[in-house]
Short mmCIF file of C-alpha atoms in Angstrom, two decimals:
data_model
loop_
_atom_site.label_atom_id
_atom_site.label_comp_id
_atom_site.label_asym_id
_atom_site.label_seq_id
_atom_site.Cartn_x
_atom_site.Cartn_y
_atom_site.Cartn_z
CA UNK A 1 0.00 0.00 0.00
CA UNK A 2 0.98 3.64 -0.85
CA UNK A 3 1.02 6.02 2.46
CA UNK A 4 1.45 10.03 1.38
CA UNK A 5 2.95 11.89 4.18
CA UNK A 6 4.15 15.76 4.24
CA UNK A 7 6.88 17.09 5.14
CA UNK A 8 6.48 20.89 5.28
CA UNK A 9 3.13 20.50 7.18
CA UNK A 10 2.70 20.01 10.49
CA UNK A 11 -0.69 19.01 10.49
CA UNK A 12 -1.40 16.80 7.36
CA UNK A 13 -5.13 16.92 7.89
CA UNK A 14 -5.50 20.93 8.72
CA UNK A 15 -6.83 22.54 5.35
CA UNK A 16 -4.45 24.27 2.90
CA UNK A 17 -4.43 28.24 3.06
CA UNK A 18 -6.17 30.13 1.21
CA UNK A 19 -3.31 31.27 -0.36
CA UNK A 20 -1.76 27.85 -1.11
CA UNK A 21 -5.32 26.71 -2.65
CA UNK A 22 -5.20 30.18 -4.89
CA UNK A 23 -1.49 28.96 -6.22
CA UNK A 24 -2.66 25.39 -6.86
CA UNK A 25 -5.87 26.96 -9.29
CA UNK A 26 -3.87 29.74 -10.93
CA UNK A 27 -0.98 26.86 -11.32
CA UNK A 28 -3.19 24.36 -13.15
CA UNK A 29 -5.15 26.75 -14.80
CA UNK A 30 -1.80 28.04 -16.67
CA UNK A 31 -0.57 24.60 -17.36
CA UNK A 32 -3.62 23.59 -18.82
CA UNK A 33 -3.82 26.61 -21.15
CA UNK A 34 -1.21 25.37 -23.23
CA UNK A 35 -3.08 22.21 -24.31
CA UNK A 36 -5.81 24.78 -25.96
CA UNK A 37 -3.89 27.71 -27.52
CA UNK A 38 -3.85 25.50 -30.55
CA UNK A 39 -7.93 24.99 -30.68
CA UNK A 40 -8.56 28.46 -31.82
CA UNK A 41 -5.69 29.17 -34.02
CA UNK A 42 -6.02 26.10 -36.50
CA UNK A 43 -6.73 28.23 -39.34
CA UNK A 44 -3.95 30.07 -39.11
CA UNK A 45 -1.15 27.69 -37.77
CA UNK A 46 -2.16 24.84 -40.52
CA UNK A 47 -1.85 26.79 -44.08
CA UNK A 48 1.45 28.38 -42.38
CA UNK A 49 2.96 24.94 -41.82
CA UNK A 50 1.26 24.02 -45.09
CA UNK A 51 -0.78 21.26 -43.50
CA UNK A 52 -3.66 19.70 -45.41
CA UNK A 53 -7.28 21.35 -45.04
CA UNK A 54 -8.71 17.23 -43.69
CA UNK A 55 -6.05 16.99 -41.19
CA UNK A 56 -5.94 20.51 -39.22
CA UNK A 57 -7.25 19.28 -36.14
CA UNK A 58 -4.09 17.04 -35.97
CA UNK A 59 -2.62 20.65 -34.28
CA UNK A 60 -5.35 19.52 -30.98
CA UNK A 61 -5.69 16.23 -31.72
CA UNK A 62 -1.68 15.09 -31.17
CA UNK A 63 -1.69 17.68 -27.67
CA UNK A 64 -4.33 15.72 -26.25
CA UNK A 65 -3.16 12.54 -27.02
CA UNK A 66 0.31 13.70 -25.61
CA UNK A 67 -1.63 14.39 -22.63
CA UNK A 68 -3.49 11.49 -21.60
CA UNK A 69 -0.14 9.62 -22.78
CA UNK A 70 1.22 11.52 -19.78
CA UNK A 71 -1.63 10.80 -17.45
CA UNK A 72 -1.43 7.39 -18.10
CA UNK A 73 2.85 6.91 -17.52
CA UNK A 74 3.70 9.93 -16.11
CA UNK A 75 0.85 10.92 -13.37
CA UNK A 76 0.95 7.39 -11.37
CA UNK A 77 4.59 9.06 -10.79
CA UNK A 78 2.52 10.88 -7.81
CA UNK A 79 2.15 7.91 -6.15
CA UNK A 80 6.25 7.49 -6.71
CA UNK A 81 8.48 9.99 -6.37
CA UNK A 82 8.13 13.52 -4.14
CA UNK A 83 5.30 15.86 -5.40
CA UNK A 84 7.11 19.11 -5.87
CA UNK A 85 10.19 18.35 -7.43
CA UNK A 86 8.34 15.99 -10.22
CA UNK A 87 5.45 18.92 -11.09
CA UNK A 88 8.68 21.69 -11.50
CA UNK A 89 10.26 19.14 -13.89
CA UNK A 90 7.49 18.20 -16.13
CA UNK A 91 6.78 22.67 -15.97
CA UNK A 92 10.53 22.75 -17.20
CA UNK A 93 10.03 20.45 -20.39
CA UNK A 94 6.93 22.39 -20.75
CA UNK A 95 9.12 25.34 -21.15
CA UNK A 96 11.33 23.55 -24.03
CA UNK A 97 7.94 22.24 -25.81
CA UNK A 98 6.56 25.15 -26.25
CA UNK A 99 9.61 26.97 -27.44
CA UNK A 100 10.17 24.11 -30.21
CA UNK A 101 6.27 25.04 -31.25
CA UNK A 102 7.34 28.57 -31.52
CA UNK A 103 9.95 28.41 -34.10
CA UNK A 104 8.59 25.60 -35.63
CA UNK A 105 9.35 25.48 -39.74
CA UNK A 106 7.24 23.06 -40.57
CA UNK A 107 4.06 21.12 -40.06
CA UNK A 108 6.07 18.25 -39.02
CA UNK A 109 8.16 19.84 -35.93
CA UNK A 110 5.27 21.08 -34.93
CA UNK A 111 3.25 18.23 -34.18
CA UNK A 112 6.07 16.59 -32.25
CA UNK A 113 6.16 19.83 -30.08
CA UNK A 114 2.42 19.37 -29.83
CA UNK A 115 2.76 16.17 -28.40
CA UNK A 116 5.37 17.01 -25.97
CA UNK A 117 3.45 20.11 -24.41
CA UNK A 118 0.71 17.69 -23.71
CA UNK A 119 2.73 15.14 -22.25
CA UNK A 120 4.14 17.15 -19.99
CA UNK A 121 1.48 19.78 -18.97
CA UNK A 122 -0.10 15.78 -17.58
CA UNK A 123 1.73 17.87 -14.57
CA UNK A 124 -1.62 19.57 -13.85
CA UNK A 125 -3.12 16.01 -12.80
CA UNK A 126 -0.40 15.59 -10.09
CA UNK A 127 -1.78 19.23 -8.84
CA UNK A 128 -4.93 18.67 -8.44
CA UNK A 129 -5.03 15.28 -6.36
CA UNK A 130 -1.73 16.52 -4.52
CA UNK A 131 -4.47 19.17 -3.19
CA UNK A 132 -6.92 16.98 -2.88
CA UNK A 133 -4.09 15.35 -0.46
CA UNK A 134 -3.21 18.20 1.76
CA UNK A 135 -7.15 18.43 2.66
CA UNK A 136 -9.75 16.73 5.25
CA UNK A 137 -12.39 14.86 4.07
CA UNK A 138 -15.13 17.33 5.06
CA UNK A 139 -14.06 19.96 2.56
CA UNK A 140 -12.09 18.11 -0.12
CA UNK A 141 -14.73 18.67 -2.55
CA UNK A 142 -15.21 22.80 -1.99
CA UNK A 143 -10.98 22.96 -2.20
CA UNK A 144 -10.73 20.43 -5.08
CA UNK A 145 -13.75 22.46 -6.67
CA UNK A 146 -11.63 26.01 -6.13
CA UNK A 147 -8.78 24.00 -7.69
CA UNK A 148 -10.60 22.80 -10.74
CA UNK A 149 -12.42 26.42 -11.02
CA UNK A 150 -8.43 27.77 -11.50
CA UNK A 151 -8.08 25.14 -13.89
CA UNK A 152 -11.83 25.23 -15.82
CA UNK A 153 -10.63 29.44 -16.34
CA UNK A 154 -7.06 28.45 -17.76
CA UNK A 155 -8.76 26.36 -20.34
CA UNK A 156 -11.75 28.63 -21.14
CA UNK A 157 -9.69 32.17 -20.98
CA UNK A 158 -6.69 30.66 -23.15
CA UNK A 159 -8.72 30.49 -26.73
CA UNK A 160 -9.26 33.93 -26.46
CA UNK A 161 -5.63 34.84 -25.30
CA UNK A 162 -4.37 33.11 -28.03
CA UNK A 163 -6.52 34.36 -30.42
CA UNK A 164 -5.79 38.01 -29.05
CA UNK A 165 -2.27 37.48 -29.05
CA UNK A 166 -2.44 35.90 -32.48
CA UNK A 167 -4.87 38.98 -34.12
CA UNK A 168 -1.71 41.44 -32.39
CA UNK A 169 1.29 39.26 -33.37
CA UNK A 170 0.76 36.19 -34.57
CA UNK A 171 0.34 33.12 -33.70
CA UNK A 172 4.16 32.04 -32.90
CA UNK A 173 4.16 34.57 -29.68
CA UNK A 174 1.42 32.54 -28.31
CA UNK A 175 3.72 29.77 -27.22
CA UNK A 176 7.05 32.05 -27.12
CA UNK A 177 4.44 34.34 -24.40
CA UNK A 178 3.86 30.99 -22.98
CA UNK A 179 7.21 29.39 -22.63
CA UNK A 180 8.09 32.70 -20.31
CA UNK A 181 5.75 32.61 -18.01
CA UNK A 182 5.99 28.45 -17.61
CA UNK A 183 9.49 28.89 -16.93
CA UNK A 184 8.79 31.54 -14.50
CA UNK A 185 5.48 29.42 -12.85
CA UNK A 186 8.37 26.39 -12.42
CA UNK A 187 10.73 28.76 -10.04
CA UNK A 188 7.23 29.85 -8.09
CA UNK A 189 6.06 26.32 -7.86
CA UNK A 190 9.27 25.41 -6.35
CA UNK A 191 9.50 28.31 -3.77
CA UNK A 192 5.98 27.66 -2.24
CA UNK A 193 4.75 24.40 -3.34
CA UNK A 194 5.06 22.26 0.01
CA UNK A 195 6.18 18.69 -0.37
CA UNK A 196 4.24 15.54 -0.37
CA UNK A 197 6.16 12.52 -0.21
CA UNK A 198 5.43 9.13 -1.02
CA UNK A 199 5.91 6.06 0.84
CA UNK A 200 6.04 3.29 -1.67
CA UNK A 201 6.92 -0.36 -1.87
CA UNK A 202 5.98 -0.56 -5.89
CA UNK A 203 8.02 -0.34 -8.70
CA UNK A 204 7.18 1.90 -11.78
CA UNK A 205 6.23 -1.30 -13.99
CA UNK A 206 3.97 -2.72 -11.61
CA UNK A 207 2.66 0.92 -10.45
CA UNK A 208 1.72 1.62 -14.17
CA UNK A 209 -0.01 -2.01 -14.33
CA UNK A 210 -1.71 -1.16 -11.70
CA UNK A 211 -3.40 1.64 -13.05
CA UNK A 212 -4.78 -0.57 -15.88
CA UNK A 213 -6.27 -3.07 -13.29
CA UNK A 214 -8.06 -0.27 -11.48
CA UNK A 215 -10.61 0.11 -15.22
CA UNK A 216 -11.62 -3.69 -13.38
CA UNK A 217 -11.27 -3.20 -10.05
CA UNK A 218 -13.04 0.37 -9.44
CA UNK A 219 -16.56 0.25 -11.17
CA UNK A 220 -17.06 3.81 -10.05
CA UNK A 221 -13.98 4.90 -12.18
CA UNK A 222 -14.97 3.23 -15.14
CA UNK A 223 -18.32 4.87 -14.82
CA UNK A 224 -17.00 8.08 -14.19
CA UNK A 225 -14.36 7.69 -17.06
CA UNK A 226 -17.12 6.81 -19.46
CA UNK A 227 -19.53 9.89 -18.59
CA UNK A 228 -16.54 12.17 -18.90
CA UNK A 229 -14.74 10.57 -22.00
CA UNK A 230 -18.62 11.47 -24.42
CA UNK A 231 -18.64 14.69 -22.38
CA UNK A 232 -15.17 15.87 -23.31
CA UNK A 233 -15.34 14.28 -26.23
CA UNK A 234 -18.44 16.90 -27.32
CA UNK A 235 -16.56 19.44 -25.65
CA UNK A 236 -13.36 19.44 -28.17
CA UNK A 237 -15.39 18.94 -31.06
CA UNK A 238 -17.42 21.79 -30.72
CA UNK A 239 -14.79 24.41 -29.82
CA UNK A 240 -12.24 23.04 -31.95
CA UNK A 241 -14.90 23.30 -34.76
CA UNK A 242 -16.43 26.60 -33.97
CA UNK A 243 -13.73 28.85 -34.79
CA UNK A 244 -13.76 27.29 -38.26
CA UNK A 245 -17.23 28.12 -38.71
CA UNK A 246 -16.78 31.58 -37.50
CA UNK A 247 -13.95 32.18 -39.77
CA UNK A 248 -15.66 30.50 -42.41
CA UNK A 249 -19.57 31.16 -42.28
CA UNK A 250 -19.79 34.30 -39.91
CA UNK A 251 -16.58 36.26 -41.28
CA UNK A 252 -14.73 36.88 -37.78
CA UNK A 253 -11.27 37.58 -37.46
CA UNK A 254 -9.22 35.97 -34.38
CA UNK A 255 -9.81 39.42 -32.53
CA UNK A 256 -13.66 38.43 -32.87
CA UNK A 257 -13.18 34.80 -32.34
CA UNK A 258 -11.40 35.63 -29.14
CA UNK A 259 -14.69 38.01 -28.13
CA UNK A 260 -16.64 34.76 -28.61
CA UNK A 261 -14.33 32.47 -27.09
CA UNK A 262 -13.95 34.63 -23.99
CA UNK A 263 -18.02 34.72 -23.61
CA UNK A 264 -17.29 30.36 -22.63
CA UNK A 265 -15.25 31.76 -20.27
CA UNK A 266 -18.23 31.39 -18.01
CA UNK A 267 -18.87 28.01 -17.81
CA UNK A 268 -16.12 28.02 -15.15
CA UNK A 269 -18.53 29.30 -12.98
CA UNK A 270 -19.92 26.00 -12.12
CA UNK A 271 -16.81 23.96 -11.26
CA UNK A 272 -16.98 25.45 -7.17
CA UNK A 273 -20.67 25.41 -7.28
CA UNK A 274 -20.36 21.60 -8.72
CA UNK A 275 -17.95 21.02 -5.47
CA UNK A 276 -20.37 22.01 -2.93
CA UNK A 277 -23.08 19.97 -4.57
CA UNK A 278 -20.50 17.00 -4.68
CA UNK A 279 -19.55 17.61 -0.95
CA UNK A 280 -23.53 17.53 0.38
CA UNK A 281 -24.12 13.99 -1.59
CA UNK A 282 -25.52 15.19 -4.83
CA UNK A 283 -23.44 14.04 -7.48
CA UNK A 284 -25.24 11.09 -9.08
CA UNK A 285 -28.20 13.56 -9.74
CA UNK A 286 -25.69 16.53 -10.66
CA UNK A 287 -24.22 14.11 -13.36
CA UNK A 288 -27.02 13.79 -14.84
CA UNK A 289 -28.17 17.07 -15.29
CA UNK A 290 -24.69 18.22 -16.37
CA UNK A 291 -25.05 15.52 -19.55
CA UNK A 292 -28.72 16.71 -19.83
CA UNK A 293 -27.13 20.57 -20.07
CA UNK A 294 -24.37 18.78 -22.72
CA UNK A 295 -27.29 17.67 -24.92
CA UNK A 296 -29.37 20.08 -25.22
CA UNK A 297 -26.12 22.92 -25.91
CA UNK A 298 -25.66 21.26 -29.35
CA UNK A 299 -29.40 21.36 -30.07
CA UNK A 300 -29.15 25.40 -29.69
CA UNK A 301 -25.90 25.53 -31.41
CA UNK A 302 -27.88 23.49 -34.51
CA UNK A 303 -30.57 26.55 -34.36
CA UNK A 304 -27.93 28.86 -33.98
CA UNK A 305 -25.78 27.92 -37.13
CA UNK A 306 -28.99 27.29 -39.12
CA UNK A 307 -29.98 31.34 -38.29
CA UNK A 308 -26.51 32.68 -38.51
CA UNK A 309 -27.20 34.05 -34.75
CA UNK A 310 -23.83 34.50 -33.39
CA UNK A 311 -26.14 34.59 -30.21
CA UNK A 312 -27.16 31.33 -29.86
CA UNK A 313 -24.22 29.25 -30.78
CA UNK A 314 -22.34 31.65 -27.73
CA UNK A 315 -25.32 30.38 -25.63
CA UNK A 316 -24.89 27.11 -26.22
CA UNK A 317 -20.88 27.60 -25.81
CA UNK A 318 -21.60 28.53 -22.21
CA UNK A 319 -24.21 25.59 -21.41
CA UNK A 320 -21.55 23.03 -23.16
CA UNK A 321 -18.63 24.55 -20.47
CA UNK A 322 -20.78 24.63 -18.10
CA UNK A 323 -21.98 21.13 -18.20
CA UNK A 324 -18.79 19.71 -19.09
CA UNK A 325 -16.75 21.15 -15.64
CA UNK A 326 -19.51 20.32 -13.57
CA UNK A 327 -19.51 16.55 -14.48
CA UNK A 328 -15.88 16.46 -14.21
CA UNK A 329 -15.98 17.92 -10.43
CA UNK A 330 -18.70 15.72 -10.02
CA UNK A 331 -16.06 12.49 -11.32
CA UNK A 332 -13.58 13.69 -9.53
CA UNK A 333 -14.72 13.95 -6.24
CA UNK A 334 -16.05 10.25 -6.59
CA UNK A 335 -12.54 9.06 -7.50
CA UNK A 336 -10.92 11.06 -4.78
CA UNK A 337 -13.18 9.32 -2.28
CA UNK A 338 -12.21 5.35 -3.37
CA UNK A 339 -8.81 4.92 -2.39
CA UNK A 340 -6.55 7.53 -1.10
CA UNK A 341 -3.28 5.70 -1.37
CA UNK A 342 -4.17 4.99 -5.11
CA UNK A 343 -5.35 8.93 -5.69
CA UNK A 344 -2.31 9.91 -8.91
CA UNK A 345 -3.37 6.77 -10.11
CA UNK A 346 -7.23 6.72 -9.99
CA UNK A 347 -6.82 10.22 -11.24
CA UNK A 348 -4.42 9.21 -14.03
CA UNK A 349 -6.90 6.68 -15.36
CA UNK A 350 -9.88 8.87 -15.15
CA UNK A 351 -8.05 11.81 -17.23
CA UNK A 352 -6.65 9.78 -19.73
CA UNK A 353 -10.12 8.44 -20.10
CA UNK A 354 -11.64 12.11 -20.49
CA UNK A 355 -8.74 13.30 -22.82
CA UNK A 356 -9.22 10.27 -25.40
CA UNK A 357 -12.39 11.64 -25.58
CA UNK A 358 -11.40 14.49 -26.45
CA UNK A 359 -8.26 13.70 -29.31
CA UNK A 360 -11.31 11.71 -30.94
CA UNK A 361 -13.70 14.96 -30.55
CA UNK A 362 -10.90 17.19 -31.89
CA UNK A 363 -9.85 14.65 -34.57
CA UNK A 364 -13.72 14.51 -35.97
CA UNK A 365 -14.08 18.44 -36.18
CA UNK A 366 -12.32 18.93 -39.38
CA UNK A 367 -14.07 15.71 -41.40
CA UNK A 368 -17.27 16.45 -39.88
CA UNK A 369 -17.30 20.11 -40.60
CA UNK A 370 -16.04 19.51 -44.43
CA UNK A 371 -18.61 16.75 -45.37
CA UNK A 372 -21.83 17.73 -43.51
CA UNK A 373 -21.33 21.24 -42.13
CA UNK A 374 -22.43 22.36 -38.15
CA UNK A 375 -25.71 19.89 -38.97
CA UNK A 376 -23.41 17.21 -38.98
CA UNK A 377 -21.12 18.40 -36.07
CA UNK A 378 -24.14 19.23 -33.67
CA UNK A 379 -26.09 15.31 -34.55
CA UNK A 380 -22.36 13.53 -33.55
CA UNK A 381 -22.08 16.28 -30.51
CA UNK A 382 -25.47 15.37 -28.88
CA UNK A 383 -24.92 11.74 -29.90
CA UNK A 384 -22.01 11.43 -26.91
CA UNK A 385 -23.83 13.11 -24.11
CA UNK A 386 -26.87 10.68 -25.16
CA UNK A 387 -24.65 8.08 -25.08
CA UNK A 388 -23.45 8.43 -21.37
CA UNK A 389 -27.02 9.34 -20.16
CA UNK A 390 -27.81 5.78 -21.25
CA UNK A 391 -25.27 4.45 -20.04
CA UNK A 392 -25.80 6.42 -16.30
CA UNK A 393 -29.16 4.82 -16.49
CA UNK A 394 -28.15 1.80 -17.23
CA UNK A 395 -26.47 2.12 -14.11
CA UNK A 396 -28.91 4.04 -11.66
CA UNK A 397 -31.14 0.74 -12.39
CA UNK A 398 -28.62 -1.83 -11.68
CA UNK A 399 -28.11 0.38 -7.91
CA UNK A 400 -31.26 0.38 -7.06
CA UNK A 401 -32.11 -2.91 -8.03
CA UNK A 402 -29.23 -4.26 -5.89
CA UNK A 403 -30.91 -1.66 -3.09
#
């Protein structure tokens, strides 16, 4: 068994500061960015690198992939090696990905410097359960909630930095911007982070094993996976092909697609609210409206494309972020609960899960977008959500009949 102890804290089970839980949101937020600064920029970055029209979401598709690679062979590393030092290493490749995306000459250099920013922003997913760590029981859901809030507004707020950024100069200072400020975020993390130490008797083969065994073992992670794998999966496919059909059908610029981007921004709003409703016992029925919200967003972004109302499709931006975070706080928090000593790894699983979703989201926006138009994109978008309610009904039955 896997024991975590601390060594900067005196009292492992005394919530973190306010402070400390502020550094752990604003950390993972920023990490996470990088994994989207690609989503809104495809139209740009692919014709520059002269990749094919069919396979532009490759510039998403191989960072997410890269990621849940790292979830699944890097993140059980939390359950290995000490906390701090291995989150300010993976932050220092980071640094060196995103440099190699910024000068990249060709389409080719690129997507292997997409692959390693995912890998190695997997770094957020040793945050978020190392907090998760550091606090009691009683209130791991409200801090884990703040956490994932920090981490919902890095991923909303970067596709309209980067498409700012891009409109002002171009799309190569996204990542140059970015590689600063990760190399500075690795000397802060370092500073303040506190460290969390493993006490293991596994090695890395059979740790990594392990992690495949828990899909059998944990029937509450494979649930949770599933629900979150359709609901990410709808989330990547609609905001990796949005900005297409904005450039495309509505005219915008990357200054107006960042205006429209920035209006998701709000769906972030329900990741602490999702943690309090976790935390008083409501997450089964909080999952289900969350899929419900997923749904129905792609039936208002189908009216909105059909009456060109920028309006609508915003609308349904917001009620697909907002769904889509709350589930996940919702999945987390039942994770989090199963096994403590197995926490990086549960948490490894269940991300690489939700971020194979979303390659295959990303990977079908291009295709989808060509060959049938937003019709086709909003069917296969409300399809997944559909597909999990089933499923999570499928499952409330089998409870209760066993009740």
């Amino acid at each position: 068994m896997l024991q975590c102890t601390t060594i900067d804290r005196a009292d492992p089970r005394a919530a973190p500061s306010a402070g400390l839980v502020t550094l752990f949101a604003a950390a993972t937020g920023a990490i996470a960015a990088n994994l989207y600064y690609s989503q809104p920029l495809v139209g740009l970055i692919a014709p520059a690198l002269h990749l094919p029209k069919p396979a532009a979401s490759l510039l998403v598709t191989l960072t997410q992939l890269g990621y849940a690679t790292g979830l699944l062979f890097l993140v059980p590393l939390g359950d290995l090696l000490e906390n701090r030092t291995l989150i300010v290493r993976l932050v220092g490749a980071t640094v060196v990905a995103l440099a190699a995306a910024a000068v990249s000459s060709g389409w080719a250099m690129f997507l292997g410097a997409a692959l390693l920013i995912g890998i190695s922003s997997s770094a957020v997913q040793i945050l978020v359960p190392m907090a998760a760590s550091l606090t009691p029981d009683a209130v791991r859901g409200r801090v884990v909630g703040n956490v994932m809030g920090g981490l919902v507004f890095g991923i909303l707020l970067a596709r309209p930095f980067a498409s700012l950024i891009a409109y002002a100069a171009g799309w190569r200072a996204v990542f140059g911007l970015s590689a600063v400020g990760m190399a500075g975020l690795a000397l802060l993390l370092r500073a303040r982070l506190p460290r969390l130490t493993p006490k293991a008797d596994h090695s890395y083969v059979s740790l990594i094993a392990s992690l495949f065994v828990l899909y059998v073992t944990e029937p509450t992670l494979r649930r949770r996976a599933a629900y979150q794998c359709a609901a990410f999966g709808a989330f990547s496919l609609y905001w990796t092909a949005v900005p297409l059909l904005l450039a495309s059908e509505f005219h915008y610029t990357q200054r107006g697609i960042a205006v429209f981007a920035l209006v998701g921004a709000a769906g972030a709003l329900s990741a602490p609210l999702a943690g309090r409703l976790a935390d008083s016992g409501h997450g089964r029925l909080g999952s289900a409206v969350s899929l419900m919200l997923i749904l129905a967003s792609f039936a208002l972004s189908a009216l909105g494309a059909a009456a060109h109302n920028v309006v609508l499709l915003a609308l349904a931006g917001v009620a697909l972020d907002f769904g889509v975070q709350a589930n996940n706080v919702f999945g987390q928090r039942a994770i989090y609960a199963l096994a403590p000593e197995l926490r990086a790894r549960l948490n490894g699983a269940y991300m690489a899960a939700f971020f194979l979703g979303g390659a295959a989201g990303s990977a079908m926006a291009s295709p989808l977008l060509l060959r049938g138009g937003w019709p086709l994109v909003a069917i296969v978008g409300a399809v997944l959500p559909a597909l999990a309610l089933t499923y999570f009904g499928i499952n409330e039955l089998r409870r209760r009949h066993r009740v």
